[in-house]
């Protein structure tokens, strides 16, 4: 019989719903099937930089209560690339070796990293530099990791966004307004496209398809002529202005995506005879009770990640492809990006449903 292993697990990058289900699945399957020990590392790689390393011995009793909870019981961060870590004095420092040492101080035989493409790239670089045995699990509400049909967190985010469209419909109809819903997704329009179709939006704007303000105004006018007194517009946060400028919010931390809903509202109110209102859904899309699909995918991924470690098949990420879990080299997961296909099934469906997508 193989030696018992001691494995670590961490969540990295933005949180999302379903992470705890993956952690729970890893713990159950590692302990129940193999008798291994599992350590949950706090705050992504930051926990491995801490001395002593910040880690929690995980047992089924500790993880079970988190199955239905959003966020991550281990904490996470989407700041502080360890290869260029921002120090308090304003300098940046390469702290990668501290993380590698943290892994060895914990006596780990393998590490499961749950993250999006950015986190997986950093973890892989650390693994290569330090000889760490790494297995990846994809998570991101943006669903832009191209090797997998879905990543943990996407389904819940789409459910939340769809519910927002549903709710806006009543108030839009009551006041005869154009309601603009700005959703997350970074440079991919998956959340906007899925929630827009599911919620019966009239207009969906995504970064992958250019649009004109005239096209939007025309759609609103046609709706009005058809007797529909309101209009629902879903816009992805990375959609640019009509002239191609990025719309960004500036705050103390720098610039981030946001504000395109407001831009559209201002541009449209000068051109149409209807009031506009903007809802920015923001981090609500990342929180809440994980959907059944996110829990299911996360549980399958957690179990499959443990199997990869049992087979010592490292440097791979588990993916969902045609109702199966398939292991793919992490390198592929980092480089294969998934955007919405402007000619794909969803875009075609939207157009056939009379939804304005832009002027592609
Ligand atoms: O990548 C996930 C995501 O939620 C994006 O959709 C969004 O643009 C970004 O993270 C928000 O990041 P933060 O939590 O740092 O505001």
mmCIF file of C-alpha atoms and ligand atoms in Angstrom:
data_model
loop_
_atom_site.group_PDB
_atom_site.id
_atom_site.type_symbol
_atom_site.label_atom_id
_atom_site.label_comp_id
_atom_site.label_asym_id
_atom_site.label_seq_id
_atom_site.Cartn_x
_atom_site.Cartn_y
_atom_site.Cartn_z
ATOM 1 C CA UNK A 1 0.000 0.000 0.000
ATOM 2 C CA UNK A 2 1.213 3.520 -0.861
ATOM 3 C CA UNK A 3 2.499 5.803 1.916
ATOM 4 C CA UNK A 4 -0.129 8.093 3.457
ATOM 5 C CA UNK A 5 0.169 11.585 2.106
ATOM 6 C CA UNK A 6 -0.154 15.021 3.598
ATOM 7 C CA UNK A 7 -1.781 17.381 1.124
ATOM 8 C CA UNK A 8 -2.486 21.098 1.175
ATOM 9 C CA UNK A 9 -5.371 22.965 -0.407
ATOM 10 C CA UNK A 10 -5.759 26.687 -1.045
ATOM 11 C CA UNK A 11 -8.197 29.007 -2.785
ATOM 12 C CA UNK A 12 -6.717 31.882 -4.772
ATOM 13 C CA UNK A 13 -8.072 34.909 -6.644
ATOM 14 C CA UNK A 14 -11.578 36.318 -6.271
ATOM 15 C CA UNK A 15 -13.947 34.207 -4.190
ATOM 16 C CA UNK A 16 -17.089 32.665 -5.650
ATOM 17 C CA UNK A 17 -19.873 30.312 -4.658
ATOM 18 C CA UNK A 18 -18.958 26.621 -4.605
ATOM 19 C CA UNK A 19 -15.392 26.829 -3.291
ATOM 20 C CA UNK A 20 -16.335 25.246 0.028
ATOM 21 C CA UNK A 21 -17.951 22.305 -1.761
ATOM 22 C CA UNK A 22 -14.637 21.633 -3.518
ATOM 23 C CA UNK A 23 -12.680 21.869 -0.257
ATOM 24 C CA UNK A 24 -15.177 19.503 1.390
ATOM 25 C CA UNK A 25 -14.899 16.978 -1.440
ATOM 26 C CA UNK A 26 -11.094 16.992 -1.238
ATOM 27 C CA UNK A 27 -11.202 16.420 2.521
ATOM 28 C CA UNK A 28 -13.743 13.591 2.349
ATOM 29 C CA UNK A 29 -12.129 11.783 -0.497
ATOM 30 C CA UNK A 30 -8.534 12.194 0.737
ATOM 31 C CA UNK A 31 -9.404 11.002 4.239
ATOM 32 C CA UNK A 32 -12.143 8.450 3.562
ATOM 33 C CA UNK A 33 -10.603 6.845 0.465
ATOM 34 C CA UNK A 34 -6.906 7.132 1.234
ATOM 35 C CA UNK A 35 -6.411 7.979 4.910
ATOM 36 C CA UNK A 36 -4.372 11.092 4.052
ATOM 37 C CA UNK A 37 -4.079 14.305 6.053
ATOM 38 C CA UNK A 38 -5.398 17.574 4.579
ATOM 39 C CA UNK A 39 -4.229 21.081 5.475
ATOM 40 C CA UNK A 40 -6.213 24.129 4.416
ATOM 41 C CA UNK A 41 -3.899 27.069 3.712
ATOM 42 C CA UNK A 42 -5.182 30.487 4.695
ATOM 43 C CA UNK A 43 -5.463 33.447 2.321
ATOM 44 C CA UNK A 44 -4.049 31.696 -0.742
ATOM 45 C CA UNK A 45 -0.240 31.823 -1.020
ATOM 46 C CA UNK A 46 -0.109 34.377 1.803
ATOM 47 C CA UNK A 47 -0.643 31.480 4.228
ATOM 48 C CA UNK A 48 2.523 29.818 2.952
ATOM 49 C CA UNK A 49 4.496 33.056 3.380
ATOM 50 C CA UNK A 50 3.477 33.315 7.046
ATOM 51 C CA UNK A 51 5.717 31.874 9.725
ATOM 52 C CA UNK A 52 4.640 29.475 10.966
ATOM 53 C CA UNK A 53 2.634 28.787 7.795
ATOM 54 C CA UNK A 54 -1.035 29.675 8.347
ATOM 55 C CA UNK A 55 -2.810 26.367 7.826
ATOM 56 C CA UNK A 56 -5.705 24.512 9.361
ATOM 57 C CA UNK A 57 -5.895 20.752 9.795
ATOM 58 C CA UNK A 58 -9.125 19.881 7.969
ATOM 59 C CA UNK A 59 -11.523 17.103 8.929
ATOM 60 C CA UNK A 60 -14.981 16.213 7.590
ATOM 61 C CA UNK A 61 -16.547 17.720 10.741
ATOM 62 C CA UNK A 62 -14.832 21.060 10.034
ATOM 63 C CA UNK A 63 -15.741 21.288 6.354
ATOM 64 C CA UNK A 64 -19.253 19.813 6.274
ATOM 65 C CA UNK A 65 -21.066 22.894 7.652
ATOM 66 C CA UNK A 66 -19.643 25.004 4.793
ATOM 67 C CA UNK A 67 -21.190 23.079 1.889
ATOM 68 C CA UNK A 68 -24.083 25.509 1.541
ATOM 69 C CA UNK A 69 -22.090 28.659 2.280
ATOM 70 C CA UNK A 70 -20.688 31.147 -0.230
ATOM 71 C CA UNK A 71 -17.126 32.460 -0.177
ATOM 72 C CA UNK A 72 -14.209 30.323 0.934
ATOM 73 C CA UNK A 73 -13.704 29.027 4.458
ATOM 74 C CA UNK A 74 -9.924 29.347 3.883
ATOM 75 C CA UNK A 75 -9.907 32.989 2.806
ATOM 76 C CA UNK A 76 -8.327 34.159 -0.429
ATOM 77 C CA UNK A 77 -6.691 37.099 -2.120
ATOM 78 C CA UNK A 78 -6.476 38.433 -5.651
ATOM 79 C CA UNK A 79 -3.649 40.793 -4.720
ATOM 80 C CA UNK A 80 0.060 40.354 -4.262
ATOM 81 C CA UNK A 81 1.760 38.401 -7.033
ATOM 82 C CA UNK A 82 4.450 36.612 -4.983
ATOM 83 C CA UNK A 83 7.009 37.205 -7.750
ATOM 84 C CA UNK A 84 6.490 40.974 -7.446
ATOM 85 C CA UNK A 85 4.973 41.345 -4.016
ATOM 86 C CA UNK A 86 4.083 44.920 -3.007
ATOM 87 C CA UNK A 87 5.819 45.739 0.275
ATOM 88 C CA UNK A 88 4.614 48.346 2.782
ATOM 89 C CA UNK A 89 7.521 50.673 1.918
ATOM 90 C CA UNK A 90 6.330 50.884 -1.699
ATOM 91 C CA UNK A 91 8.946 48.505 -3.136
ATOM 92 C CA UNK A 92 8.187 45.137 -4.746
ATOM 93 C CA UNK A 93 9.908 41.966 -3.674
ATOM 94 C CA UNK A 94 10.137 38.395 -5.037
ATOM 95 C CA UNK A 95 8.722 36.281 -2.181
ATOM 96 C CA UNK A 96 8.321 33.073 -4.163
ATOM 97 C CA UNK A 97 11.008 31.229 -2.197
ATOM 98 C CA UNK A 98 9.167 31.885 1.091
ATOM 99 C CA UNK A 99 6.064 30.171 -0.328
ATOM 100 C CA UNK A 100 8.083 27.188 -1.486
ATOM 101 C CA UNK A 101 9.671 26.948 1.958
ATOM 102 C CA UNK A 102 6.208 27.207 3.550
ATOM 103 C CA UNK A 103 5.086 24.176 1.527
ATOM 104 C CA UNK A 104 8.075 22.176 2.767
ATOM 105 C CA UNK A 105 7.714 23.426 6.366
ATOM 106 C CA UNK A 106 4.187 21.984 6.367
ATOM 107 C CA UNK A 107 5.639 18.701 5.093
ATOM 108 C CA UNK A 108 3.262 18.637 2.131
ATOM 109 C CA UNK A 109 3.459 15.920 -0.506
ATOM 110 C CA UNK A 110 1.114 17.760 -2.865
ATOM 111 C CA UNK A 111 -0.913 20.944 -3.180
ATOM 112 C CA UNK A 112 -4.353 21.512 -4.682
ATOM 113 C CA UNK A 113 -4.762 25.081 -5.931
ATOM 114 C CA UNK A 114 -8.256 26.325 -6.722
ATOM 115 C CA UNK A 115 -8.081 29.392 -8.941
ATOM 116 C CA UNK A 116 -8.660 31.081 -12.272
ATOM 117 C CA UNK A 117 -6.086 31.325 -15.054
ATOM 118 C CA UNK A 118 -4.072 34.040 -13.281
ATOM 119 C CA UNK A 119 -3.782 32.109 -10.016
ATOM 120 C CA UNK A 120 -3.033 28.849 -11.810
ATOM 121 C CA UNK A 121 -0.219 30.558 -13.731
ATOM 122 C CA UNK A 122 1.365 31.832 -10.507
ATOM 123 C CA UNK A 123 0.961 28.481 -8.731
ATOM 124 C CA UNK A 124 2.475 26.626 -11.674
ATOM 125 C CA UNK A 125 5.487 28.938 -11.742
ATOM 126 C CA UNK A 126 5.974 28.320 -8.005
ATOM 127 C CA UNK A 127 5.604 24.569 -8.523
ATOM 128 C CA UNK A 128 8.196 24.534 -11.284
ATOM 129 C CA UNK A 129 10.637 26.655 -9.326
ATOM 130 C CA UNK A 130 10.280 24.708 -6.080
ATOM 131 C CA UNK A 131 9.465 21.193 -7.264
ATOM 132 C CA UNK A 132 5.981 21.314 -5.718
ATOM 133 C CA UNK A 133 3.458 18.660 -6.705
ATOM 134 C CA UNK A 134 0.552 20.772 -7.929
ATOM 135 C CA UNK A 135 -2.957 19.882 -9.080
ATOM 136 C CA UNK A 136 -5.386 22.634 -10.149
ATOM 137 C CA UNK A 137 -9.147 23.117 -9.894
ATOM 138 C CA UNK A 138 -10.667 25.882 -12.069
ATOM 139 C CA UNK A 139 -12.926 28.476 -10.500
ATOM 140 C CA UNK A 140 -14.133 31.802 -11.792
ATOM 141 C CA UNK A 141 -17.489 33.477 -12.184
ATOM 142 C CA UNK A 142 -16.161 34.826 -15.493
ATOM 143 C CA UNK A 143 -16.048 31.282 -17.000
ATOM 144 C CA UNK A 144 -13.132 32.299 -19.185
ATOM 145 C CA UNK A 145 -10.889 29.270 -18.563
ATOM 146 C CA UNK A 146 -11.092 27.726 -22.012
ATOM 147 C CA UNK A 147 -10.220 24.113 -21.248
ATOM 148 C CA UNK A 148 -13.348 23.558 -19.159
ATOM 149 C CA UNK A 149 -16.995 23.985 -20.118
ATOM 150 C CA UNK A 150 -17.672 25.424 -16.698
ATOM 151 C CA UNK A 151 -15.699 26.643 -13.738
ATOM 152 C CA UNK A 152 -16.822 26.727 -10.124
ATOM 153 C CA UNK A 153 -18.862 29.875 -9.396
ATOM 154 C CA UNK A 154 -20.186 30.632 -12.859
ATOM 155 C CA UNK A 155 -23.581 29.013 -12.471
ATOM 156 C CA UNK A 156 -24.380 30.803 -9.222
ATOM 157 C CA UNK A 157 -23.281 34.140 -10.689
ATOM 158 C CA UNK A 158 -25.556 33.626 -13.696
ATOM 159 C CA UNK A 159 -28.453 32.656 -11.403
ATOM 160 C CA UNK A 160 -27.991 35.825 -9.373
ATOM 161 C CA UNK A 161 -27.791 37.980 -12.514
ATOM 162 C CA UNK A 162 -30.864 36.283 -13.988
ATOM 163 C CA UNK A 163 -32.818 36.940 -10.824
ATOM 164 C CA UNK A 164 -31.774 40.586 -11.036
ATOM 165 C CA UNK A 165 -33.155 40.813 -14.612
ATOM 166 C CA UNK A 166 -36.377 39.151 -13.419
ATOM 167 C CA UNK A 167 -36.763 41.672 -10.609
ATOM 168 C CA UNK A 168 -35.966 44.654 -12.813
ATOM 169 C CA UNK A 169 -38.661 43.636 -15.276
ATOM 170 C CA UNK A 170 -41.493 44.509 -12.858
ATOM 171 C CA UNK A 171 -40.201 47.917 -11.906
ATOM 172 C CA UNK A 172 -39.223 48.689 -15.522
ATOM 173 C CA UNK A 173 -42.762 47.869 -16.692
ATOM 174 C CA UNK A 174 -44.346 49.864 -13.880
ATOM 175 C CA UNK A 175 -42.431 53.047 -14.766
ATOM 176 C CA UNK A 176 -41.988 52.516 -18.521
ATOM 177 C CA UNK A 177 -38.232 52.729 -18.132
ATOM 178 C CA UNK A 178 -35.100 51.458 -19.786
ATOM 179 C CA UNK A 179 -33.351 49.406 -17.120
ATOM 180 C CA UNK A 180 -29.632 48.849 -17.519
ATOM 181 C CA UNK A 181 -28.040 46.007 -15.563
ATOM 182 C CA UNK A 182 -24.227 45.999 -15.424
ATOM 183 C CA UNK A 183 -22.779 42.581 -14.636
ATOM 184 C CA UNK A 184 -19.274 41.256 -13.971
ATOM 185 C CA UNK A 185 -17.258 38.895 -16.143
ATOM 186 C CA UNK A 186 -14.024 40.763 -16.758
ATOM 187 C CA UNK A 187 -13.225 40.640 -20.506
ATOM 188 C CA UNK A 188 -15.673 37.824 -21.248
ATOM 189 C CA UNK A 189 -19.406 38.309 -21.783
ATOM 190 C CA UNK A 190 -20.557 34.904 -20.562
ATOM 191 C CA UNK A 191 -22.514 36.120 -17.517
ATOM 192 C CA UNK A 192 -24.240 38.889 -19.500
ATOM 193 C CA UNK A 193 -25.116 36.581 -22.388
ATOM 194 C CA UNK A 194 -26.502 33.764 -20.228
ATOM 195 C CA UNK A 195 -28.406 35.949 -17.765
ATOM 196 C CA UNK A 196 -29.699 38.168 -20.578
ATOM 197 C CA UNK A 197 -31.169 35.267 -22.527
ATOM 198 C CA UNK A 198 -32.507 33.513 -19.414
ATOM 199 C CA UNK A 199 -34.039 36.731 -18.074
ATOM 200 C CA UNK A 200 -35.628 37.787 -21.361
ATOM 201 C CA UNK A 201 -33.538 40.923 -21.920
ATOM 202 C CA UNK A 202 -34.136 43.081 -25.004
ATOM 203 C CA UNK A 203 -30.506 44.098 -25.429
ATOM 204 C CA UNK A 204 -27.306 42.314 -24.389
ATOM 205 C CA UNK A 205 -23.967 44.041 -24.814
ATOM 206 C CA UNK A 206 -20.768 42.020 -24.452
ATOM 207 C CA UNK A 207 -17.126 42.915 -25.087
ATOM 208 C CA UNK A 208 -16.903 40.374 -27.911
ATOM 209 C CA UNK A 209 -19.484 42.141 -30.122
ATOM 210 C CA UNK A 210 -19.268 45.823 -31.127
ATOM 211 C CA UNK A 211 -22.381 47.985 -30.928
ATOM 212 C CA UNK A 212 -23.586 51.455 -31.832
ATOM 213 C CA UNK A 213 -25.712 53.757 -29.711
ATOM 214 C CA UNK A 214 -27.942 54.206 -32.785
ATOM 215 C CA UNK A 215 -28.509 50.455 -32.843
ATOM 216 C CA UNK A 216 -29.566 50.454 -29.190
ATOM 217 C CA UNK A 217 -31.884 53.478 -29.683
ATOM 218 C CA UNK A 218 -33.436 51.851 -32.717
ATOM 219 C CA UNK A 219 -34.137 48.667 -30.731
ATOM 220 C CA UNK A 220 -35.773 50.662 -27.937
ATOM 221 C CA UNK A 221 -37.919 52.587 -30.446
ATOM 222 C CA UNK A 222 -39.017 49.375 -32.185
ATOM 223 C CA UNK A 223 -39.978 47.884 -28.799
ATOM 224 C CA UNK A 224 -42.021 51.009 -28.052
ATOM 225 C CA UNK A 225 -43.748 50.832 -31.461
ATOM 226 C CA UNK A 226 -44.555 47.177 -30.757
ATOM 227 C CA UNK A 227 -46.323 48.298 -27.595
ATOM 228 C CA UNK A 228 -43.687 47.249 -25.073
ATOM 229 C CA UNK A 229 -43.373 50.150 -22.664
ATOM 230 C CA UNK A 230 -40.031 49.137 -21.121
ATOM 231 C CA UNK A 231 -36.696 47.770 -22.116
ATOM 232 C CA UNK A 232 -34.161 45.552 -20.304
ATOM 233 C CA UNK A 233 -30.506 45.982 -21.215
ATOM 234 C CA UNK A 234 -27.788 43.743 -19.764
ATOM 235 C CA UNK A 235 -24.229 44.978 -20.226
ATOM 236 C CA UNK A 236 -20.969 43.253 -19.344
ATOM 237 C CA UNK A 237 -18.563 45.375 -17.316
ATOM 238 C CA UNK A 238 -15.799 45.315 -19.963
ATOM 239 C CA UNK A 239 -17.952 46.681 -22.787
ATOM 240 C CA UNK A 240 -16.273 49.802 -24.145
ATOM 241 C CA UNK A 241 -17.725 53.115 -25.154
ATOM 242 C CA UNK A 242 -19.045 53.413 -28.677
ATOM 243 C CA UNK A 243 -15.683 54.853 -29.699
ATOM 244 C CA UNK A 244 -13.728 52.000 -28.131
ATOM 245 C CA UNK A 245 -12.540 53.506 -24.841
ATOM 246 C CA UNK A 246 -12.412 51.375 -21.730
ATOM 247 C CA UNK A 247 -14.718 52.510 -18.910
ATOM 248 C CA UNK A 248 -12.907 52.343 -15.591
ATOM 249 C CA UNK A 249 -13.493 53.301 -11.987
ATOM 250 C CA UNK A 250 -10.558 54.945 -10.241
ATOM 251 C CA UNK A 251 -10.143 54.513 -6.508
ATOM 252 C CA UNK A 252 -7.365 54.396 -3.924
ATOM 253 C CA UNK A 253 -6.255 50.973 -5.219
ATOM 254 C CA UNK A 254 -6.018 52.119 -8.841
ATOM 255 C CA UNK A 255 -8.315 51.434 -11.806
ATOM 256 C CA UNK A 256 -10.831 48.645 -12.252
ATOM 257 C CA UNK A 257 -13.663 47.829 -14.629
ATOM 258 C CA UNK A 258 -16.959 49.566 -13.934
ATOM 259 C CA UNK A 259 -19.186 52.392 -15.046
ATOM 260 C CA UNK A 260 -20.286 51.304 -18.511
ATOM 261 C CA UNK A 261 -23.913 51.137 -17.330
ATOM 262 C CA UNK A 262 -23.743 54.782 -16.300
ATOM 263 C CA UNK A 263 -22.037 55.702 -19.570
ATOM 264 C CA UNK A 264 -24.864 54.073 -21.557
ATOM 265 C CA UNK A 265 -27.527 55.688 -19.414
ATOM 266 C CA UNK A 266 -26.115 59.159 -20.019
ATOM 267 C CA UNK A 267 -25.634 58.543 -23.719
ATOM 268 C CA UNK A 268 -29.131 57.102 -24.202
ATOM 269 C CA UNK A 269 -31.126 59.629 -22.193
ATOM 270 C CA UNK A 270 -30.082 62.333 -24.676
ATOM 271 C CA UNK A 271 -31.407 60.264 -27.580
ATOM 272 C CA UNK A 272 -34.567 58.493 -26.427
ATOM 273 C CA UNK A 273 -37.859 59.449 -24.865
ATOM 274 C CA UNK A 274 -37.688 57.203 -21.864
ATOM 275 C CA UNK A 275 -36.124 57.357 -18.446
ATOM 276 C CA UNK A 276 -33.132 55.140 -17.814
ATOM 277 C CA UNK A 277 -31.956 53.650 -14.523
ATOM 278 C CA UNK A 278 -28.768 51.714 -13.831
ATOM 279 C CA UNK A 279 -28.168 48.766 -11.511
ATOM 280 C CA UNK A 280 -24.593 47.641 -10.948
ATOM 281 C CA UNK A 281 -24.834 44.104 -9.604
ATOM 282 C CA UNK A 282 -21.219 43.923 -8.425
ATOM 283 C CA UNK A 283 -20.059 41.432 -5.826
ATOM 284 C CA UNK A 284 -23.572 40.156 -5.158
ATOM 285 C CA UNK A 285 -22.812 37.836 -8.099
ATOM 286 C CA UNK A 286 -20.007 36.216 -6.131
ATOM 287 C CA UNK A 287 -21.886 35.675 -2.888
ATOM 288 C CA UNK A 288 -24.848 33.706 -1.686
ATOM 289 C CA UNK A 289 -25.789 30.082 -1.506
ATOM 290 C CA UNK A 290 -24.004 28.060 -4.210
ATOM 291 C CA UNK A 291 -26.329 26.649 -6.872
ATOM 292 C CA UNK A 292 -26.751 22.889 -7.122
ATOM 293 C CA UNK A 293 -24.637 22.879 -10.297
ATOM 294 C CA UNK A 294 -21.727 24.693 -8.677
ATOM 295 C CA UNK A 295 -21.822 22.303 -5.718
ATOM 296 C CA UNK A 296 -21.972 19.331 -8.061
ATOM 297 C CA UNK A 297 -19.119 20.442 -10.319
ATOM 298 C CA UNK A 298 -17.043 21.461 -7.291
ATOM 299 C CA UNK A 299 -17.591 18.078 -5.647
ATOM 300 C CA UNK A 300 -16.631 16.206 -8.830
ATOM 301 C CA UNK A 301 -13.539 18.407 -9.217
ATOM 302 C CA UNK A 302 -12.480 17.893 -5.579
ATOM 303 C CA UNK A 303 -12.741 14.114 -5.828
ATOM 304 C CA UNK A 304 -10.962 14.057 -9.208
ATOM 305 C CA UNK A 305 -8.127 16.263 -7.905
ATOM 306 C CA UNK A 306 -7.473 13.752 -5.109
ATOM 307 C CA UNK A 307 -7.452 10.931 -7.669
ATOM 308 C CA UNK A 308 -4.804 12.779 -9.681
ATOM 309 C CA UNK A 309 -2.620 13.044 -6.585
ATOM 310 C CA UNK A 310 -3.149 9.335 -5.857
ATOM 311 C CA UNK A 311 -1.871 8.617 -9.381
ATOM 312 C CA UNK A 312 0.902 11.206 -8.941
ATOM 313 C CA UNK A 313 -0.315 12.911 -12.089
ATOM 314 C CA UNK A 314 0.779 16.427 -11.187
ATOM 315 C CA UNK A 315 0.848 19.680 -13.159
ATOM 316 C CA UNK A 316 -2.711 18.966 -14.331
ATOM 317 C CA UNK A 317 -6.010 20.717 -13.797
ATOM 318 C CA UNK A 318 -9.367 18.963 -13.606
ATOM 319 C CA UNK A 319 -11.923 20.149 -16.171
ATOM 320 C CA UNK A 320 -15.541 19.502 -17.103
ATOM 321 C CA UNK A 321 -15.985 18.261 -20.678
ATOM 322 C CA UNK A 322 -19.099 16.595 -22.048
ATOM 323 C CA UNK A 323 -20.397 15.409 -18.676
ATOM 324 C CA UNK A 324 -17.045 14.021 -17.591
ATOM 325 C CA UNK A 325 -14.098 15.202 -15.552
ATOM 326 C CA UNK A 326 -10.983 15.294 -17.713
ATOM 327 C CA UNK A 327 -7.420 16.072 -16.600
ATOM 328 C CA UNK A 328 -5.619 18.635 -18.746
ATOM 329 C CA UNK A 329 -2.069 20.069 -18.362
ATOM 330 C CA UNK A 330 -2.183 23.287 -16.333
ATOM 331 C CA UNK A 331 -0.173 24.979 -19.075
ATOM 332 C CA UNK A 332 -3.105 24.502 -21.468
ATOM 333 C CA UNK A 333 -5.552 25.855 -18.903
ATOM 334 C CA UNK A 334 -3.498 29.013 -18.537
ATOM 335 C CA UNK A 335 -3.293 29.734 -22.250
ATOM 336 C CA UNK A 336 -6.666 28.618 -23.579
ATOM 337 C CA UNK A 337 -8.989 31.560 -23.046
ATOM 338 C CA UNK A 338 -12.735 31.335 -23.516
ATOM 339 C CA UNK A 339 -14.670 34.339 -24.798
ATOM 340 C CA UNK A 340 -18.250 34.318 -26.079
ATOM 341 C CA UNK A 341 -18.318 33.155 -29.693
ATOM 342 C CA UNK A 342 -20.243 35.854 -31.597
ATOM 343 C CA UNK A 343 -21.433 33.148 -34.034
ATOM 344 C CA UNK A 344 -21.934 30.430 -31.412
ATOM 345 C CA UNK A 345 -25.129 28.789 -30.180
ATOM 346 C CA UNK A 346 -25.939 31.343 -27.501
ATOM 347 C CA UNK A 347 -25.407 34.396 -29.706
ATOM 348 C CA UNK A 348 -27.440 32.799 -32.497
ATOM 349 C CA UNK A 349 -30.215 31.913 -30.064
ATOM 350 C CA UNK A 350 -30.258 35.457 -28.699
ATOM 351 C CA UNK A 351 -30.553 36.968 -32.188
ATOM 352 C CA UNK A 352 -33.332 34.570 -33.160
ATOM 353 C CA UNK A 353 -35.149 35.603 -29.991
ATOM 354 C CA UNK A 354 -35.031 39.188 -31.220
ATOM 355 C CA UNK A 355 -32.416 40.294 -28.714
ATOM 356 C CA UNK A 356 -30.164 43.118 -29.945
ATOM 357 C CA UNK A 357 -26.527 42.119 -29.527
ATOM 358 C CA UNK A 358 -24.833 44.854 -31.480
ATOM 359 C CA UNK A 359 -23.578 45.393 -34.938
ATOM 360 C CA UNK A 360 -21.255 42.508 -35.606
HETATM 361 O O1 LIG B 1 -12.658 37.651 -11.876
HETATM 362 C C1 LIG B 1 -13.760 37.688 -11.029
HETATM 363 C C2 LIG B 1 -14.250 39.091 -10.828
HETATM 364 O O2 LIG B 1 -15.412 39.038 -10.011
HETATM 365 C C3 LIG B 1 -14.527 39.858 -12.122
HETATM 366 O O3 LIG B 1 -15.728 39.472 -12.734
HETATM 367 C C4 LIG B 1 -14.465 41.273 -11.605
HETATM 368 O O4 LIG B 1 -14.116 42.174 -12.631
HETATM 369 C C5 LIG B 1 -13.385 41.217 -10.566
HETATM 370 O O5 LIG B 1 -13.265 39.869 -10.152
HETATM 371 C C6 LIG B 1 -13.629 42.071 -9.349
HETATM 372 O O6 LIG B 1 -12.517 41.998 -8.529
HETATM 373 P P1 LIG B 1 -12.468 42.625 -7.073
HETATM 374 O O7 LIG B 1 -13.103 41.628 -6.136
HETATM 375 O O8 LIG B 1 -11.023 42.805 -6.809
HETATM 376 O O9 LIG B 1 -13.243 43.914 -7.101
#
